[in-house]
């Protein structure tokens, strides 16, 4: 399990601390229309936002016929159990192949039901 921070402007604006666990899984469950999806950068990832308040809850990416993802621990009721200042990672300059390879290593199986 790994908690980290991304240095991109989107993640910094949201104050995101994201959790990935390649041995685990995450299920994003919300009422129909309650999640918005946002894409930027390479356009390969859906960033999941609360449609009402805009809070960033997680991200998912299609990979080899399945979805993998991370969760923003700040959106959890137990967010205070995680490091308040995990390592900051800079991913500038990654091409799609390197980004997918990194995410396969650290992200977890994901399901979105919304």
mmCIF file of N, CA and C in Angstrom:
data_model
loop_
_atom_site.group_PDB
_atom_site.id
_atom_site.type_symbol
_atom_site.label_atom_id
_atom_site.label_comp_id
_atom_site.label_asym_id
_atom_site.label_seq_id
_atom_site.Cartn_x
_atom_site.Cartn_y
_atom_site.Cartn_z
ATOM 1 N N UNK A 1 0.853 -1.167 0.000
ATOM 2 C CA UNK A 1 0.000 0.000 0.000
ATOM 3 C C UNK A 1 0.901 1.233 0.000
ATOM 4 N N UNK A 2 0.514 2.224 -0.819
ATOM 5 C CA UNK A 2 1.341 3.422 -0.930
ATOM 6 C C UNK A 2 0.455 4.657 -0.962
ATOM 7 N N UNK A 3 0.750 5.620 -0.109
ATOM 8 C CA UNK A 3 0.085 6.920 -0.140
ATOM 9 C C UNK A 3 1.106 7.927 -0.637
ATOM 10 N N UNK A 4 0.676 8.761 -1.571
ATOM 11 C CA UNK A 4 1.581 9.762 -2.110
ATOM 12 C C UNK A 4 0.832 10.998 -2.564
ATOM 13 N N UNK A 5 1.609 11.978 -2.983
ATOM 14 C CA UNK A 5 1.048 13.205 -3.542
ATOM 15 C C UNK A 5 1.659 13.421 -4.912
ATOM 16 N N UNK A 6 0.840 13.835 -5.847
ATOM 17 C CA UNK A 6 1.280 14.166 -7.200
ATOM 18 C C UNK A 6 1.501 15.674 -7.258
ATOM 19 N N UNK A 7 2.531 16.099 -7.963
ATOM 20 C CA UNK A 7 2.869 17.517 -8.043
ATOM 21 C C UNK A 7 2.125 18.263 -9.141
ATOM 22 N N UNK A 8 1.241 17.598 -9.885
ATOM 23 C CA UNK A 8 0.533 18.303 -10.962
ATOM 24 C C UNK A 8 -0.424 19.342 -10.374
ATOM 25 N N UNK A 9 -0.813 20.316 -11.190
ATOM 26 C CA UNK A 9 -1.657 21.405 -10.694
ATOM 27 C C UNK A 9 -3.030 20.917 -10.241
ATOM 28 N N UNK A 10 -3.593 19.908 -10.899
ATOM 29 C CA UNK A 10 -4.900 19.371 -10.494
ATOM 30 C C UNK A 10 -4.820 18.802 -9.077
ATOM 31 N N UNK A 11 -3.871 17.929 -8.846
ATOM 32 C CA UNK A 11 -3.745 17.291 -7.530
ATOM 33 C C UNK A 11 -3.362 18.294 -6.450
ATOM 34 N N UNK A 12 -2.496 19.247 -6.779
ATOM 35 C CA UNK A 12 -2.130 20.267 -5.790
ATOM 36 C C UNK A 12 -3.336 21.125 -5.420
ATOM 37 N N UNK A 13 -4.144 21.516 -6.409
ATOM 38 C CA UNK A 13 -5.340 22.327 -6.119
ATOM 39 C C UNK A 13 -6.313 21.596 -5.209
ATOM 40 N N UNK A 14 -6.402 20.278 -5.381
ATOM 41 C CA UNK A 14 -7.319 19.474 -4.570
ATOM 42 C C UNK A 14 -6.672 18.994 -3.269
ATOM 43 N N UNK A 15 -5.394 19.280 -3.080
ATOM 44 C CA UNK A 15 -4.708 18.824 -1.869
ATOM 45 C C UNK A 15 -4.707 17.309 -1.749
ATOM 46 N N UNK A 16 -4.658 16.629 -2.881
ATOM 47 C CA UNK A 16 -4.834 15.171 -2.921
ATOM 48 C C UNK A 16 -3.691 14.415 -2.255
ATOM 49 N N UNK A 17 -4.088 13.384 -1.534
ATOM 50 C CA UNK A 17 -3.189 12.346 -1.025
ATOM 51 C C UNK A 17 -3.820 11.056 -1.520
ATOM 52 N N UNK A 18 -3.155 10.371 -2.435
ATOM 53 C CA UNK A 18 -3.782 9.208 -3.063
ATOM 54 C C UNK A 18 -3.172 7.903 -2.578
ATOM 55 N N UNK A 19 -4.036 6.914 -2.510
ATOM 56 C CA UNK A 19 -3.675 5.589 -2.023
ATOM 57 C C UNK A 19 -3.817 4.577 -3.148
ATOM 58 N N UNK A 20 -2.774 3.787 -3.336
ATOM 59 C CA UNK A 20 -2.806 2.668 -4.263
ATOM 60 C C UNK A 20 -2.304 1.419 -3.564
ATOM 61 N N UNK A 21 -2.858 0.291 -3.942
ATOM 62 C CA UNK A 21 -2.443 -0.985 -3.358
ATOM 63 C C UNK A 21 -2.624 -2.060 -4.417
ATOM 64 N N UNK A 22 -1.564 -2.434 -5.129
ATOM 65 C CA UNK A 22 -1.711 -3.397 -6.218
ATOM 66 C C UNK A 22 -2.277 -4.744 -5.784
ATOM 67 N N UNK A 23 -2.232 -5.054 -4.496
ATOM 68 C CA UNK A 23 -2.819 -6.301 -3.995
ATOM 69 C C UNK A 23 -4.275 -6.106 -3.580
ATOM 70 N N UNK A 24 -4.759 -4.868 -3.633
ATOM 71 C CA UNK A 24 -6.115 -4.570 -3.177
ATOM 72 C C UNK A 24 -7.047 -4.209 -4.316
ATOM 73 N N UNK A 25 -8.190 -3.686 -3.943
ATOM 74 C CA UNK A 25 -9.173 -3.223 -4.923
ATOM 75 C C UNK A 25 -9.965 -2.079 -4.310
ATOM 76 N N UNK A 26 -10.581 -1.293 -5.171
ATOM 77 C CA UNK A 26 -11.414 -0.184 -4.724
ATOM 78 C C UNK A 26 -12.698 -0.180 -5.546
ATOM 79 N N UNK A 27 -13.799 0.142 -4.881
ATOM 80 C CA UNK A 27 -15.085 0.278 -5.562
ATOM 81 C C UNK A 27 -15.621 1.668 -5.255
ATOM 82 N N UNK A 28 -15.841 2.448 -6.308
ATOM 83 C CA UNK A 28 -16.456 3.760 -6.177
ATOM 84 C C UNK A 28 -17.940 3.564 -6.436
ATOM 85 N N UNK A 29 -18.754 3.803 -5.426
ATOM 86 C CA UNK A 29 -20.195 3.576 -5.536
ATOM 87 C C UNK A 29 -20.910 4.886 -5.219
ATOM 88 N N UNK A 30 -21.762 5.328 -6.157
ATOM 89 C CA UNK A 30 -22.503 6.575 -5.961
ATOM 90 C C UNK A 30 -23.823 6.493 -6.714
ATOM 91 N N UNK A 31 -24.756 7.336 -6.334
ATOM 92 C CA UNK A 31 -26.031 7.414 -7.042
ATOM 93 C C UNK A 31 -25.785 7.873 -8.476
ATOM 94 N N UNK A 32 -26.673 7.499 -9.361
ATOM 95 C CA UNK A 32 -26.566 7.900 -10.761
ATOM 96 C C UNK A 32 -26.446 9.421 -10.865
ATOM 97 N N UNK A 33 -25.440 9.880 -11.591
ATOM 98 C CA UNK A 33 -25.225 11.309 -11.780
ATOM 99 C C UNK A 33 -24.464 12.000 -10.663
ATOM 100 N N UNK A 34 -24.103 11.271 -9.614
ATOM 101 C CA UNK A 34 -23.420 11.889 -8.470
ATOM 102 C C UNK A 34 -21.918 12.054 -8.686
ATOM 103 N N UNK A 35 -21.358 11.347 -9.667
ATOM 104 C CA UNK A 35 -19.936 11.471 -9.981
ATOM 105 C C UNK A 35 -19.763 12.115 -11.347
ATOM 106 N N UNK A 36 -18.827 13.039 -11.432
ATOM 107 C CA UNK A 36 -18.416 13.606 -12.714
ATOM 108 C C UNK A 36 -17.054 13.021 -13.049
ATOM 109 N N UNK A 37 -16.783 12.899 -14.338
ATOM 110 C CA UNK A 37 -15.480 12.404 -14.786
ATOM 111 C C UNK A 37 -14.767 13.526 -15.520
ATOM 112 N N UNK A 38 -13.485 13.667 -15.238
ATOM 113 C CA UNK A 38 -12.687 14.733 -15.828
ATOM 114 C C UNK A 38 -11.410 14.116 -16.372
ATOM 115 N N UNK A 39 -11.034 14.535 -17.589
ATOM 116 C CA UNK A 39 -9.784 14.064 -18.191
ATOM 117 C C UNK A 39 -8.916 15.253 -18.562
ATOM 118 N N UNK A 40 -7.623 15.075 -18.430
ATOM 119 C CA UNK A 40 -6.670 16.098 -18.848
ATOM 120 C C UNK A 40 -5.356 15.403 -19.170
ATOM 121 N N UNK A 41 -4.343 16.153 -19.494
ATOM 122 C CA UNK A 41 -3.029 15.574 -19.769
ATOM 123 C C UNK A 41 -3.067 14.603 -20.934
ATOM 124 N N UNK A 42 -2.669 13.372 -20.703
ATOM 125 C CA UNK A 42 -2.649 12.352 -21.753
ATOM 126 C C UNK A 42 -4.045 11.862 -22.117
ATOM 127 N N UNK A 43 -5.057 12.190 -21.316
ATOM 128 C CA UNK A 43 -6.445 11.811 -21.613
ATOM 129 C C UNK A 43 -6.739 10.334 -21.434
ATOM 130 N N UNK A 44 -5.966 9.633 -20.626
ATOM 131 C CA UNK A 44 -6.161 8.185 -20.451
ATOM 132 C C UNK A 44 -6.809 7.832 -19.117
ATOM 133 N N UNK A 45 -7.066 8.847 -18.287
ATOM 134 C CA UNK A 45 -7.555 8.609 -16.932
ATOM 135 C C UNK A 45 -8.818 9.405 -16.671
ATOM 136 N N UNK A 46 -9.796 8.768 -16.027
ATOM 137 C CA UNK A 46 -10.989 9.473 -15.554
ATOM 138 C C UNK A 46 -10.754 9.863 -14.100
ATOM 139 N N UNK A 47 -10.721 11.156 -13.842
ATOM 140 C CA UNK A 47 -10.647 11.660 -12.475
ATOM 141 C C UNK A 47 -12.080 11.813 -11.995
ATOM 142 N N UNK A 48 -12.399 11.185 -10.882
ATOM 143 C CA UNK A 48 -13.765 11.130 -10.371
ATOM 144 C C UNK A 48 -13.976 12.242 -9.353
ATOM 145 N N UNK A 49 -14.986 13.066 -9.628
ATOM 146 C CA UNK A 49 -15.293 14.216 -8.789
ATOM 147 C C UNK A 49 -16.737 14.144 -8.337
ATOM 148 N N UNK A 50 -17.005 14.605 -7.133
ATOM 149 C CA UNK A 50 -18.380 14.727 -6.669
ATOM 150 C C UNK A 50 -19.066 15.763 -7.556
ATOM 151 N N UNK A 51 -20.183 15.388 -8.174
ATOM 152 C CA UNK A 51 -20.892 16.289 -9.078
ATOM 153 C C UNK A 51 -21.512 17.474 -8.337
ATOM 154 N N UNK A 52 -21.681 17.354 -7.040
ATOM 155 C CA UNK A 52 -22.308 18.425 -6.257
ATOM 156 C C UNK A 52 -21.289 19.449 -5.751
ATOM 157 N N UNK A 53 -20.199 18.968 -5.153
ATOM 158 C CA UNK A 53 -19.243 19.895 -4.529
ATOM 159 C C UNK A 53 -17.894 19.975 -5.236
ATOM 160 N N UNK A 54 -17.622 19.061 -6.167
ATOM 161 C CA UNK A 54 -16.365 19.082 -6.902
ATOM 162 C C UNK A 54 -15.200 18.399 -6.213
ATOM 163 N N UNK A 55 -15.445 17.743 -5.078
ATOM 164 C CA UNK A 55 -14.357 17.052 -4.380
ATOM 165 C C UNK A 55 -13.801 15.926 -5.247
ATOM 166 N N UNK A 56 -12.493 15.814 -5.268
ATOM 167 C CA UNK A 56 -11.798 14.762 -6.013
ATOM 168 C C UNK A 56 -11.761 13.513 -5.141
ATOM 169 N N UNK A 57 -12.417 12.429 -5.607
ATOM 170 C CA UNK A 57 -12.487 11.212 -4.794
ATOM 171 C C UNK A 57 -11.538 10.114 -5.259
ATOM 172 N N UNK A 58 -11.173 10.103 -6.536
ATOM 173 C CA UNK A 58 -10.272 9.070 -7.023
ATOM 174 C C UNK A 58 -10.097 9.159 -8.521
ATOM 175 N N UNK A 59 -9.371 8.183 -9.060
ATOM 176 C CA UNK A 59 -9.111 8.148 -10.492
ATOM 177 C C UNK A 59 -9.107 6.701 -10.960
ATOM 178 N N UNK A 60 -9.565 6.494 -12.190
ATOM 179 C CA UNK A 60 -9.562 5.161 -12.792
ATOM 180 C C UNK A 60 -9.042 5.246 -14.222
ATOM 181 N N UNK A 61 -8.422 4.159 -14.652
ATOM 182 C CA UNK A 61 -7.872 4.067 -15.998
ATOM 183 C C UNK A 61 -8.117 2.663 -16.527
ATOM 184 N N UNK A 62 -8.565 2.568 -17.767
ATOM 185 C CA UNK A 62 -8.715 1.265 -18.413
ATOM 186 C C UNK A 62 -7.325 0.728 -18.741
ATOM 187 N N UNK A 63 -7.123 -0.564 -18.468
ATOM 188 C CA UNK A 63 -5.822 -1.171 -18.715
ATOM 189 C C UNK A 63 -5.995 -2.654 -19.002
ATOM 190 N N UNK A 64 -5.709 -3.053 -20.213
ATOM 191 C CA UNK A 64 -5.787 -4.464 -20.607
ATOM 192 C C UNK A 64 -7.122 -5.105 -20.252
ATOM 193 N N UNK A 65 -8.218 -4.419 -20.563
ATOM 194 C CA UNK A 65 -9.549 -4.979 -20.371
ATOM 195 C C UNK A 65 -10.106 -4.891 -18.967
ATOM 196 N N UNK A 66 -9.393 -4.224 -18.075
ATOM 197 C CA UNK A 66 -9.905 -4.029 -16.713
ATOM 198 C C UNK A 66 -9.639 -2.581 -16.323
ATOM 199 N N UNK A 67 -10.157 -2.187 -15.180
ATOM 200 C CA UNK A 67 -9.908 -0.834 -14.686
ATOM 201 C C UNK A 67 -8.991 -0.910 -13.474
ATOM 202 N N UNK A 68 -8.078 0.047 -13.397
ATOM 203 C CA UNK A 68 -7.241 0.189 -12.216
ATOM 204 C C UNK A 68 -7.424 1.611 -11.700
ATOM 205 N N UNK A 69 -7.188 1.800 -10.408
ATOM 206 C CA UNK A 69 -7.430 3.126 -9.866
ATOM 207 C C UNK A 69 -6.734 3.392 -8.549
ATOM 208 N N UNK A 70 -6.938 4.619 -8.099
ATOM 209 C CA UNK A 70 -6.453 5.091 -6.805
ATOM 210 C C UNK A 70 -7.593 5.833 -6.134
ATOM 211 N N UNK A 71 -7.485 5.992 -4.833
ATOM 212 C CA UNK A 71 -8.488 6.741 -4.078
ATOM 213 C C UNK A 71 -7.799 7.909 -3.367
ATOM 214 N N UNK A 72 -8.448 9.052 -3.373
ATOM 215 C CA UNK A 72 -7.953 10.204 -2.631
ATOM 216 C C UNK A 72 -8.360 10.015 -1.173
ATOM 217 N N UNK A 73 -7.396 9.769 -0.298
ATOM 218 C CA UNK A 73 -7.731 9.476 1.098
ATOM 219 C C UNK A 73 -8.407 10.654 1.787
ATOM 220 N N UNK A 74 -8.246 11.858 1.252
ATOM 221 C CA UNK A 74 -8.919 13.017 1.841
ATOM 222 C C UNK A 74 -10.434 12.912 1.730
ATOM 223 N N UNK A 75 -10.926 12.045 0.857
ATOM 224 C CA UNK A 75 -12.372 11.872 0.696
ATOM 225 C C UNK A 75 -12.936 10.807 1.640
ATOM 226 N N UNK A 76 -12.078 10.204 2.441
ATOM 227 C CA UNK A 76 -12.503 9.138 3.352
ATOM 228 C C UNK A 76 -12.737 9.679 4.763
ATOM 229 N N UNK A 77 -13.665 9.072 5.475
ATOM 230 C CA UNK A 77 -13.904 9.443 6.874
ATOM 231 C C UNK A 77 -12.685 9.166 7.752
ATOM 232 N N UNK A 78 -11.824 8.270 7.311
ATOM 233 C CA UNK A 78 -10.634 7.907 8.094
ATOM 234 C C UNK A 78 -9.368 8.586 7.565
ATOM 235 N N UNK A 79 -9.516 9.718 6.883
ATOM 236 C CA UNK A 79 -8.366 10.373 6.254
ATOM 237 C C UNK A 79 -7.267 10.735 7.248
ATOM 238 N N UNK A 80 -7.628 10.980 8.493
ATOM 239 C CA UNK A 80 -6.623 11.374 9.481
ATOM 240 C C UNK A 80 -5.718 10.223 9.918
ATOM 241 N N UNK A 81 -6.005 9.004 9.470
ATOM 242 C CA UNK A 81 -5.141 7.868 9.803
ATOM 243 C C UNK A 81 -3.962 7.742 8.839
ATOM 244 N N UNK A 82 -3.948 8.561 7.785
ATOM 245 C CA UNK A 82 -2.882 8.511 6.782
ATOM 246 C C UNK A 82 -1.912 9.673 6.984
ATOM 247 N N UNK A 83 -0.689 9.476 6.557
ATOM 248 C CA UNK A 83 0.354 10.492 6.641
ATOM 249 C C UNK A 83 -0.165 11.819 6.075
ATOM 250 N N UNK A 84 -0.087 12.911 6.842
ATOM 251 C CA UNK A 84 -0.588 14.189 6.344
ATOM 252 C C UNK A 84 0.290 14.800 5.252
ATOM 253 N N UNK A 85 1.535 14.354 5.138
ATOM 254 C CA UNK A 85 2.441 14.886 4.119
ATOM 255 C C UNK A 85 3.257 13.753 3.501
ATOM 256 N N UNK A 86 2.588 12.863 2.739
ATOM 257 C CA UNK A 86 3.324 11.766 2.103
ATOM 258 C C UNK A 86 4.258 12.301 1.019
ATOM 259 N N UNK A 87 5.131 11.458 0.491
ATOM 260 C CA UNK A 87 6.083 11.902 -0.526
ATOM 261 C C UNK A 87 5.393 12.568 -1.718
ATOM 262 N N UNK A 88 6.046 13.607 -2.235
ATOM 263 C CA UNK A 88 5.568 14.335 -3.406
ATOM 264 C C UNK A 88 6.271 13.772 -4.637
ATOM 265 N N UNK A 89 5.483 13.374 -5.644
ATOM 266 C CA UNK A 89 6.039 12.761 -6.852
ATOM 267 C C UNK A 89 5.822 13.673 -8.057
ATOM 268 N N UNK A 90 6.858 13.784 -8.891
ATOM 269 C CA UNK A 90 6.796 14.586 -10.118
ATOM 270 C C UNK A 90 6.771 13.633 -11.311
ATOM 271 N N UNK A 91 5.702 13.716 -12.091
ATOM 272 C CA UNK A 91 5.553 12.815 -13.233
ATOM 273 C C UNK A 91 5.643 13.556 -14.561
ATOM 274 N N UNK A 92 6.104 14.789 -14.550
ATOM 275 C CA UNK A 92 6.261 15.560 -15.781
ATOM 276 C C UNK A 92 7.155 14.799 -16.750
ATOM 277 N N UNK A 93 6.801 14.841 -18.004
ATOM 278 C CA UNK A 93 7.617 14.210 -19.022
ATOM 279 C C UNK A 93 7.336 12.742 -19.253
ATOM 280 N N UNK A 94 6.448 12.141 -18.470
ATOM 281 C CA UNK A 94 6.101 10.737 -18.707
ATOM 282 C C UNK A 94 5.293 10.614 -19.991
ATOM 283 N N UNK A 95 5.656 9.657 -20.827
ATOM 284 C CA UNK A 95 4.809 9.356 -21.975
ATOM 285 C C UNK A 95 3.762 8.332 -21.538
ATOM 286 N N UNK A 96 2.840 8.001 -22.441
ATOM 287 C CA UNK A 96 1.751 7.101 -22.064
ATOM 288 C C UNK A 96 2.251 5.735 -21.604
ATOM 289 N N UNK A 97 3.224 5.176 -22.291
ATOM 290 C CA UNK A 97 3.719 3.840 -21.927
ATOM 291 C C UNK A 97 4.314 3.834 -20.516
ATOM 292 N N UNK A 98 5.114 4.834 -20.193
ATOM 293 C CA UNK A 98 5.717 4.892 -18.854
ATOM 294 C C UNK A 98 4.668 5.154 -17.776
ATOM 295 N N UNK A 99 3.692 5.991 -18.100
ATOM 296 C CA UNK A 99 2.635 6.271 -17.121
ATOM 297 C C UNK A 99 1.834 5.009 -16.819
ATOM 298 N N UNK A 100 1.463 4.271 -17.867
ATOM 299 C CA UNK A 100 0.710 3.028 -17.660
ATOM 300 C C UNK A 100 1.527 2.015 -16.848
ATOM 301 N N UNK A 101 2.807 1.901 -17.164
ATOM 302 C CA UNK A 101 3.667 0.948 -16.443
ATOM 303 C C UNK A 101 3.753 1.306 -14.959
ATOM 304 N N UNK A 102 3.914 2.574 -14.651
ATOM 305 C CA UNK A 102 3.982 3.004 -13.244
ATOM 306 C C UNK A 102 2.667 2.712 -12.530
ATOM 307 N N UNK A 103 1.573 3.013 -13.193
ATOM 308 C CA UNK A 103 0.276 2.796 -12.559
ATOM 309 C C UNK A 103 -0.020 1.310 -12.354
ATOM 310 N N UNK A 104 0.380 0.475 -13.287
ATOM 311 C CA UNK A 104 0.203 -0.977 -13.096
ATOM 312 C C UNK A 104 0.924 -1.447 -11.832
ATOM 313 N N UNK A 105 2.035 -0.818 -11.537
ATOM 314 C CA UNK A 105 2.849 -1.208 -10.388
ATOM 315 C C UNK A 105 2.231 -0.770 -9.058
ATOM 316 N N UNK A 106 1.542 0.377 -9.031
ATOM 317 C CA UNK A 106 1.078 0.945 -7.763
ATOM 318 C C UNK A 106 -0.434 1.040 -7.604
ATOM 319 N N UNK A 107 -1.198 1.026 -8.690
ATOM 320 C CA UNK A 107 -2.648 1.187 -8.589
ATOM 321 C C UNK A 107 -3.307 -0.161 -8.314
ATOM 322 N N UNK A 108 -4.604 -0.147 -8.046
ATOM 323 C CA UNK A 108 -5.338 -1.367 -7.698
ATOM 324 C C UNK A 108 -6.518 -1.566 -8.639
ATOM 325 N N UNK A 109 -7.033 -2.780 -8.667
ATOM 326 C CA UNK A 109 -8.232 -3.069 -9.446
ATOM 327 C C UNK A 109 -9.343 -2.139 -8.974
ATOM 328 N N UNK A 110 -10.076 -1.569 -9.931
ATOM 329 C CA UNK A 110 -11.103 -0.585 -9.578
ATOM 330 C C UNK A 110 -12.416 -0.873 -10.289
ATOM 331 N N UNK A 111 -13.504 -0.525 -9.621
ATOM 332 C CA UNK A 111 -14.853 -0.622 -10.170
ATOM 333 C C UNK A 111 -15.566 0.687 -9.868
ATOM 334 N N UNK A 112 -16.309 1.185 -10.860
ATOM 335 C CA UNK A 112 -17.123 2.383 -10.651
ATOM 336 C C UNK A 112 -18.573 1.998 -10.866
ATOM 337 N N UNK A 113 -19.403 2.216 -9.863
ATOM 338 C CA UNK A 113 -20.842 1.959 -9.951
ATOM 339 C C UNK A 113 -21.526 3.283 -9.652
ATOM 340 N N UNK A 114 -21.987 3.928 -10.711
ATOM 341 C CA UNK A 114 -22.616 5.248 -10.531
ATOM 342 C C UNK A 114 -23.628 5.502 -11.640
#
